[in-house]
Coordinates of C-alpha atoms in Angstrom, one line a residue:
M1 CA -15.0 -58.8 -4.6
S2 CA -17.9 -56.8 -3.1
I3 CA -18.1 -53.1 -2.7
T4 CA -20.4 -51.3 -0.2
Q5 CA -21.2 -48.3 -0.6
L6 CA -21.7 -46.1 2.4
P7 CA -25.3 -44.1 2.7
S8 CA -25.0 -40.4 2.3
P9 CA -25.5 -38.5 5.6
P10 CA -28.8 -37.0 5.9
A11 CA -29.2 -33.5 4.8
S12 CA -30.4 -32.4 8.2
D13 CA -27.4 -33.4 9.8
D14 CA -25.3 -30.9 7.9
S15 CA -26.1 -28.0 10.2
L16 CA -23.4 -25.8 7.8
A17 CA -25.7 -26.4 4.5
S18 CA -28.9 -25.8 6.8
S19 CA -27.6 -22.6 8.1
F20 CA -26.7 -21.2 4.5
A21 CA -30.0 -22.3 3.5
T22 CA -31.7 -19.7 5.8
S23 CA -33.1 -16.9 4.6
Y24 CA -30.8 -14.2 5.6
A25 CA -34.2 -11.6 4.6
G26 CA -36.2 -13.7 6.9
V27 CA -33.8 -13.5 10.0
V28 CA -33.6 -9.6 9.5
A29 CA -37.4 -9.4 9.0
F30 CA -37.9 -11.8 12.5
L31 CA -35.5 -9.5 14.3
A32 CA -37.4 -6.4 13.3
V33 CA -40.6 -7.9 14.4
A34 CA -39.4 -9.2 17.5
S35 CA -37.7 -5.5 18.5
E36 CA -40.5 -3.3 16.8
G37 CA -43.4 -5.8 18.5
S38 CA -45.2 -5.5 15.3
F39 CA -45.1 -6.7 11.7
A40 CA -46.4 -3.1 10.2
K41 CA -43.8 -1.6 12.2
A42 CA -41.1 -3.5 11.1
G43 CA -41.8 -3.4 7.8
D44 CA -41.9 0.7 8.1
R45 CA -38.2 0.0 9.8
L46 CA -37.0 -2.0 7.0
G47 CA -38.5 0.3 4.4
I48 CA -40.7 -2.5 2.9
G49 CA -44.6 -3.8 3.1
R50 CA -45.8 -5.8 5.9
S51 CA -46.9 -8.5 3.4
A52 CA -43.4 -8.9 2.9
V53 CA -42.3 -9.0 6.0
S54 CA -44.5 -11.8 6.9
R55 CA -43.9 -13.6 4.0
N56 CA -40.2 -13.5 4.9
V57 CA -40.8 -14.7 8.4
Q58 CA -42.9 -17.5 7.3
K59 CA -40.3 -18.7 4.9
L60 CA -38.1 -18.7 8.0
E61 CA -40.3 -20.8 10.2
A62 CA -40.9 -23.1 7.4
Q63 CA -37.0 -23.6 7.2
L64 CA -36.4 -23.9 11.1
D65 CA -39.8 -26.1 11.7
A66 CA -40.7 -23.9 14.0
R67 CA -43.2 -21.3 15.2
L68 CA -41.4 -18.2 16.3
F69 CA -44.5 -15.6 17.0
L70 CA -47.6 -16.0 18.5
R71 CA -49.9 -13.8 16.5
T72 CA -53.3 -12.0 17.4
T73 CA -55.5 -9.1 16.1
R74 CA -53.8 -7.1 19.0
S75 CA -50.6 -8.2 19.9
T76 CA -47.4 -10.0 18.4
S77 CA -44.7 -11.9 20.7
L78 CA -42.4 -14.3 20.9
T79 CA -42.8 -17.8 21.0
R80 CA -40.3 -19.9 23.5
E81 CA -38.5 -21.0 20.2
G82 CA -38.3 -17.4 18.9
E83 CA -37.2 -16.1 22.1
L84 CA -34.2 -18.7 21.8
F85 CA -33.4 -18.0 18.5
Y86 CA -33.4 -14.3 19.3
E87 CA -31.0 -14.9 21.7
H88 CA -28.8 -16.8 19.5
C89 CA -29.1 -14.0 16.4
H90 CA -29.3 -10.8 18.1
P91 CA -25.3 -10.8 19.5
G92 CA -24.5 -11.9 16.1
V93 CA -26.2 -9.0 14.1
E94 CA -25.3 -6.4 16.8
R95 CA -22.0 -7.4 16.3
I96 CA -22.6 -7.1 12.4
V97 CA -24.2 -3.3 12.9
Q98 CA -21.0 -2.9 15.1
A99 CA -18.7 -3.7 12.3
L100 CA -20.5 -1.8 9.6
E101 CA -20.6 1.9 11.7
E102 CA -16.8 1.0 12.2
M103 CA -16.4 0.9 8.7
R104 CA -18.3 3.8 7.9
E105 CA -16.2 5.6 10.6
L106 CA -13.0 4.4 9.2
R107 CA -14.4 5.6 5.6
N108 CA -15.7 9.0 6.6
G109 CA -14.5 9.5 10.5
P110 CA -11.3 11.1 11.4
P111 CA -8.4 8.8 9.8
R112 CA -7.2 6.3 12.5
G113 CA -6.1 2.9 12.4
R114 CA -2.6 1.2 11.6
L115 CA -0.5 1.6 8.3
R116 CA 2.3 -0.5 6.9
I117 CA 4.6 1.1 4.6
C118 CA 7.3 -0.3 2.5
S119 CA 10.4 1.4 1.0
T120 CA 13.2 0.9 -0.8
T121 CA 16.0 1.2 1.8
C122 CA 17.9 4.3 0.4
F123 CA 14.7 6.5 -0.4
G124 CA 13.1 5.4 2.9
R125 CA 16.0 6.5 4.9
A126 CA 16.6 9.8 3.0
I127 CA 13.0 11.1 2.1
V128 CA 10.5 8.9 3.8
A129 CA 11.4 8.6 7.3
P130 CA 12.3 12.2 7.9
L131 CA 8.5 13.4 6.9
L132 CA 6.9 10.4 9.3
R133 CA 7.1 12.8 12.3
G134 CA 5.1 15.4 10.5
F135 CA 2.5 13.1 9.6
H136 CA 2.1 11.5 13.0
E137 CA 1.5 15.2 14.6
A138 CA -1.0 15.9 12.1
Y139 CA -2.8 12.5 12.2
P140 CA -2.0 11.2 16.1
D141 CA -4.6 8.4 15.8
I142 CA -2.8 6.7 12.9
S143 CA 0.1 4.0 13.8
L144 CA 3.0 3.8 11.2
E145 CA 5.4 0.8 10.4
L146 CA 7.9 1.5 8.0
V147 CA 9.6 -1.4 6.5
L148 CA 13.3 -0.6 4.3
D149 CA 13.1 -3.4 1.6
D150 CA 14.8 -3.6 -1.6
H151 CA 12.9 -6.7 -2.9
P152 CA 9.8 -6.4 -5.1
V153 CA 6.7 -5.7 -3.2
N154 CA 3.7 -8.2 -2.6
F155 CA 1.1 -6.1 -1.0
T156 CA -1.4 -9.0 -0.1
M157 CA 1.6 -11.6 1.5
D158 CA 3.3 -8.9 3.3
R159 CA 0.2 -7.0 4.0
I160 CA 1.5 -3.4 2.7
D161 CA -0.7 -0.6 2.5
V162 CA 1.5 2.0 0.6
A163 CA 4.9 1.3 -1.1
F164 CA 7.8 3.6 -2.2
R165 CA 9.1 2.3 -5.5
D166 CA 11.8 3.5 -7.8
G167 CA 10.4 3.1 -11.3
R168 CA 6.9 2.1 -12.4
M169 CA 5.6 -1.1 -11.0
E170 CA 4.1 -3.0 -13.8
D171 CA 0.7 -4.1 -12.5
S172 CA -2.0 -3.3 -13.4
Q173 CA -4.1 -4.1 -10.0
I174 CA -1.6 -1.3 -8.5
V175 CA -2.2 2.6 -8.5
A176 CA 1.3 4.2 -8.8
R177 CA 1.5 7.9 -8.3
Q178 CA 4.7 9.4 -9.5
L179 CA 6.1 11.9 -6.9
I180 CA 9.2 13.1 -8.5
P181 CA 11.4 12.5 -11.4
M182 CA 14.2 9.9 -10.8
Q183 CA 17.1 11.7 -12.2
M184 CA 20.5 9.6 -12.1
L185 CA 23.7 11.4 -12.1
V186 CA 27.3 10.5 -12.4
C187 CA 28.9 11.8 -9.3
A188 CA 32.7 12.3 -8.0
S189 CA 34.2 14.2 -5.2
P190 CA 36.1 17.2 -6.4
D191 CA 39.3 15.6 -4.9
Y192 CA 38.7 12.9 -7.5
A193 CA 38.2 15.3 -10.2
R194 CA 41.3 17.1 -9.8
E195 CA 43.4 14.4 -9.6
H196 CA 41.9 11.9 -12.2
G197 CA 39.5 14.0 -14.4
L198 CA 36.2 13.6 -15.3
P199 CA 34.8 11.5 -18.4
R200 CA 33.6 13.7 -21.1
N201 CA 31.7 11.0 -22.6
V202 CA 30.2 7.7 -22.1
A203 CA 33.0 5.5 -23.8
E204 CA 35.6 7.2 -21.4
L205 CA 34.2 5.5 -17.9
G206 CA 36.3 2.6 -18.7
A207 CA 39.6 4.8 -17.9
H208 CA 37.8 5.7 -14.5
R209 CA 37.6 4.1 -11.0
C210 CA 33.9 3.4 -10.7
I211 CA 32.2 2.2 -7.7
N212 CA 28.9 -0.1 -8.5
L213 CA 25.8 -1.1 -6.8
R214 CA 24.6 -4.9 -6.1
T215 CA 21.0 -5.0 -6.1
A216 CA 18.4 -6.8 -3.8
S217 CA 18.5 -9.6 -6.6
G218 CA 22.3 -10.1 -6.4
R219 CA 23.1 -8.5 -9.9
I220 CA 25.2 -5.3 -10.7
A221 CA 23.1 -2.5 -11.3
E222 CA 23.7 -1.0 -15.0
W223 CA 24.6 2.4 -15.5
Q224 CA 21.9 3.9 -17.5
F225 CA 22.2 6.5 -20.1
K226 CA 21.0 8.0 -23.3
V227 CA 23.5 8.6 -26.2
D228 CA 22.5 10.2 -29.1
G229 CA 19.0 9.9 -28.3
R230 CA 19.0 6.2 -27.9
P231 CA 18.9 4.1 -24.6
C232 CA 22.4 2.7 -23.6
K233 CA 23.4 0.7 -20.6
V234 CA 27.0 0.2 -19.5
M235 CA 28.5 -2.1 -17.0
P236 CA 31.6 -0.5 -16.1
G237 CA 34.5 -2.5 -14.2
A238 CA 34.4 -1.8 -10.5
Y239 CA 36.9 -0.4 -8.5
H240 CA 34.7 -1.1 -5.6
T241 CA 30.8 -3.1 -5.3
F242 CA 28.7 -2.3 -2.6
N243 CA 25.0 -4.0 -1.8
C244 CA 24.0 -0.5 -0.4
P245 CA 23.4 2.6 -1.7
E246 CA 24.3 4.6 1.2
L247 CA 27.9 3.1 0.9
V248 CA 28.3 3.8 -2.6
L249 CA 27.5 7.6 -1.7
Q250 CA 30.2 7.3 1.2
A251 CA 33.1 5.9 -1.0
V252 CA 32.0 8.8 -3.7
H253 CA 32.8 11.4 -1.2
A254 CA 35.7 9.7 0.2
G255 CA 37.5 10.2 -3.7
Q256 CA 37.4 6.5 -4.3
G257 CA 35.8 6.8 -7.7
L258 CA 32.6 7.9 -9.8
A259 CA 29.2 6.3 -9.4
Q260 CA 25.8 7.1 -10.9
L261 CA 23.7 7.5 -8.4
A262 CA 19.3 9.0 -7.8
A263 CA 19.4 12.5 -7.6
F264 CA 17.5 12.7 -3.8
Q265 CA 20.9 11.1 -2.8
V266 CA 23.2 14.0 -4.0
C267 CA 21.4 17.1 -4.5
D268 CA 22.4 18.6 -0.9
A269 CA 25.9 18.1 -1.7
L270 CA 26.3 19.2 -5.4
R271 CA 24.9 22.6 -4.2
D272 CA 27.1 23.2 -1.3
G273 CA 30.2 21.6 -3.6
R274 CA 31.1 18.5 -1.9
L275 CA 30.4 16.4 -5.0
V276 CA 30.6 17.2 -9.2
T277 CA 28.5 15.7 -11.4
C278 CA 29.5 14.8 -15.2
L279 CA 28.0 13.3 -18.3
S280 CA 24.8 15.1 -18.1
Q281 CA 24.4 15.5 -21.9
D282 CA 23.8 11.8 -21.5
A283 CA 21.6 11.3 -18.7
P284 CA 18.9 8.7 -19.2
D285 CA 15.3 9.4 -19.4
D286 CA 13.5 9.9 -16.1
S287 CA 11.9 6.7 -14.8
G288 CA 10.5 8.2 -11.5
H289 CA 10.2 7.5 -8.1
Y290 CA 6.3 6.5 -7.2
L291 CA 4.0 6.3 -4.2
C292 CA 1.9 2.7 -5.0
Y293 CA -0.9 1.2 -3.4
L294 CA -3.7 -1.6 -4.6
S295 CA -6.7 0.4 -5.1
R296 CA -8.7 3.7 -5.6
K297 CA -12.1 1.8 -4.8
H298 CA -12.8 1.8 -1.1
L299 CA -9.8 3.5 0.1
P300 CA -9.5 3.7 3.8
A301 CA -9.2 7.5 5.3
R302 CA -6.0 6.3 6.7
I303 CA -4.2 5.6 3.7
R304 CA -6.0 8.3 1.7
V305 CA -4.4 11.1 3.8
F306 CA -1.3 9.2 3.8
V307 CA -1.1 9.5 0.3
D308 CA -2.0 12.7 0.1
Y309 CA 0.3 14.2 2.6
M310 CA 3.3 12.2 1.7
T311 CA 2.7 13.5 -2.4
E312 CA 2.4 16.8 -1.1
Q313 CA 5.6 17.1 1.2
I314 CA 7.7 15.1 -1.3
R315 CA 6.8 17.1 -4.3
A316 CA 7.7 20.3 -2.2
L317 CA 11.3 19.0 -1.8
D318 CA 13.9 20.9 -4.0
L319 CA 15.6 17.5 -5.5
D320 CA 15.8 19.1 -9.5
C321 CA 19.6 18.8 -9.7
L322 CA 20.1 19.3 -13.2
D323 CA 18.5 22.4 -13.6
A324 CA 19.9 23.9 -10.1
V325 CA 23.9 23.0 -9.9
P326 CA 26.6 23.7 -12.2
L327 CA 28.2 21.0 -14.0
A328 CA 31.8 20.1 -13.6
Q329 CA 33.8 20.4 -16.7
P330 CA 36.3 17.7 -17.7
T331 CA 39.8 18.1 -16.7
N332 CA 41.3 15.2 -18.8

C-alpha cells in the first residue's frame, strides 16, 4: 500500500500567519507618517527618531511586498497601495484608541458600568440589599445585579464582580476583606424559655427541641462551639429542619425550639426582648463575614467604590450582640 503525502500549503496562503508576522511597530509608524505627512514629524509624535520610523516602515513594506509612500526631498505622500492599506488600518486603530480611552475613563473617570454581585441568601436579604439604594444614589451611573446563592462562588464562570461570603474563602487568587464578625448564637423565644427552660451547657442540648439548617450542599449544618478552649461541633436531633435560614428564624420566633443563628439575623430581636440567647460561654471563634473579589491589580473604579462603600456601611451597623444584649439565665 502506498501513501501519498499531500503537499503543505504555501506559507503565502496563510493570511493569519502573515498578519501576525506583520510588524505592529511598522503599522504604527506607517499611520503616524500618513497622518503627519512627514517621517520627522511622525518620529516627534511617537517619541522616536526619524531613522527608527523609516526602518519600521521599510520593514513593513518588505513584509507587504508593496511600496506605501512616495518620498521626495520636499514631500511624502501615499501610493495607491498605501492609500488602500491606510483605509483598512485606520478604523481598526481608531477603535483601539477609543477602547484605550474608555478603559482609562473606567479606571480614572467617574465610576460607571455594570456590577454583578453575589451573596449568601440570608446575608444578602438582611444586610446587602437594603444598602444598595444608598449606593445607587451615590453612584447613579453604576447598574447593579444582585444574585442570592448559597453555593460556592465561581467568579469567572458566573461573571461575578463582588461576592459576600460567610467565612473566609480558601483561594489565594481571591481578595477577602472581613466586614464584621460572624458571631453564632443559640437563641430561643421567651415563651420557649419559660416553658422548656434553656440549656446550661452544650451537653444539655439533647434534651431540647432543636431546629436545624440544611445547607446548599444538602448537608445538615453542624452547631459549632468552643468548649474548654477547644472547638466542638454538635449535630443535635432535629425537631424541625429547613433549607432556608429565614425559616429557621421564623420557627424560633414561633417558640418551636432552639437554633444556632448568625448575629446579624437576631441582634434587633435580642435587644428588644423578642428572643433570648444562651450558651454564650461556649460561643465559637468568629469566622467573619467577608467581601470578596478577584484581584487588587487594575481594579475598575466601579468595583473599587462599591467595595469601599459597602465596607464602610456594613461596619457601621450595630451587630455586636454578645456585648450589647443581657444573657438569659437557664431556668431548668
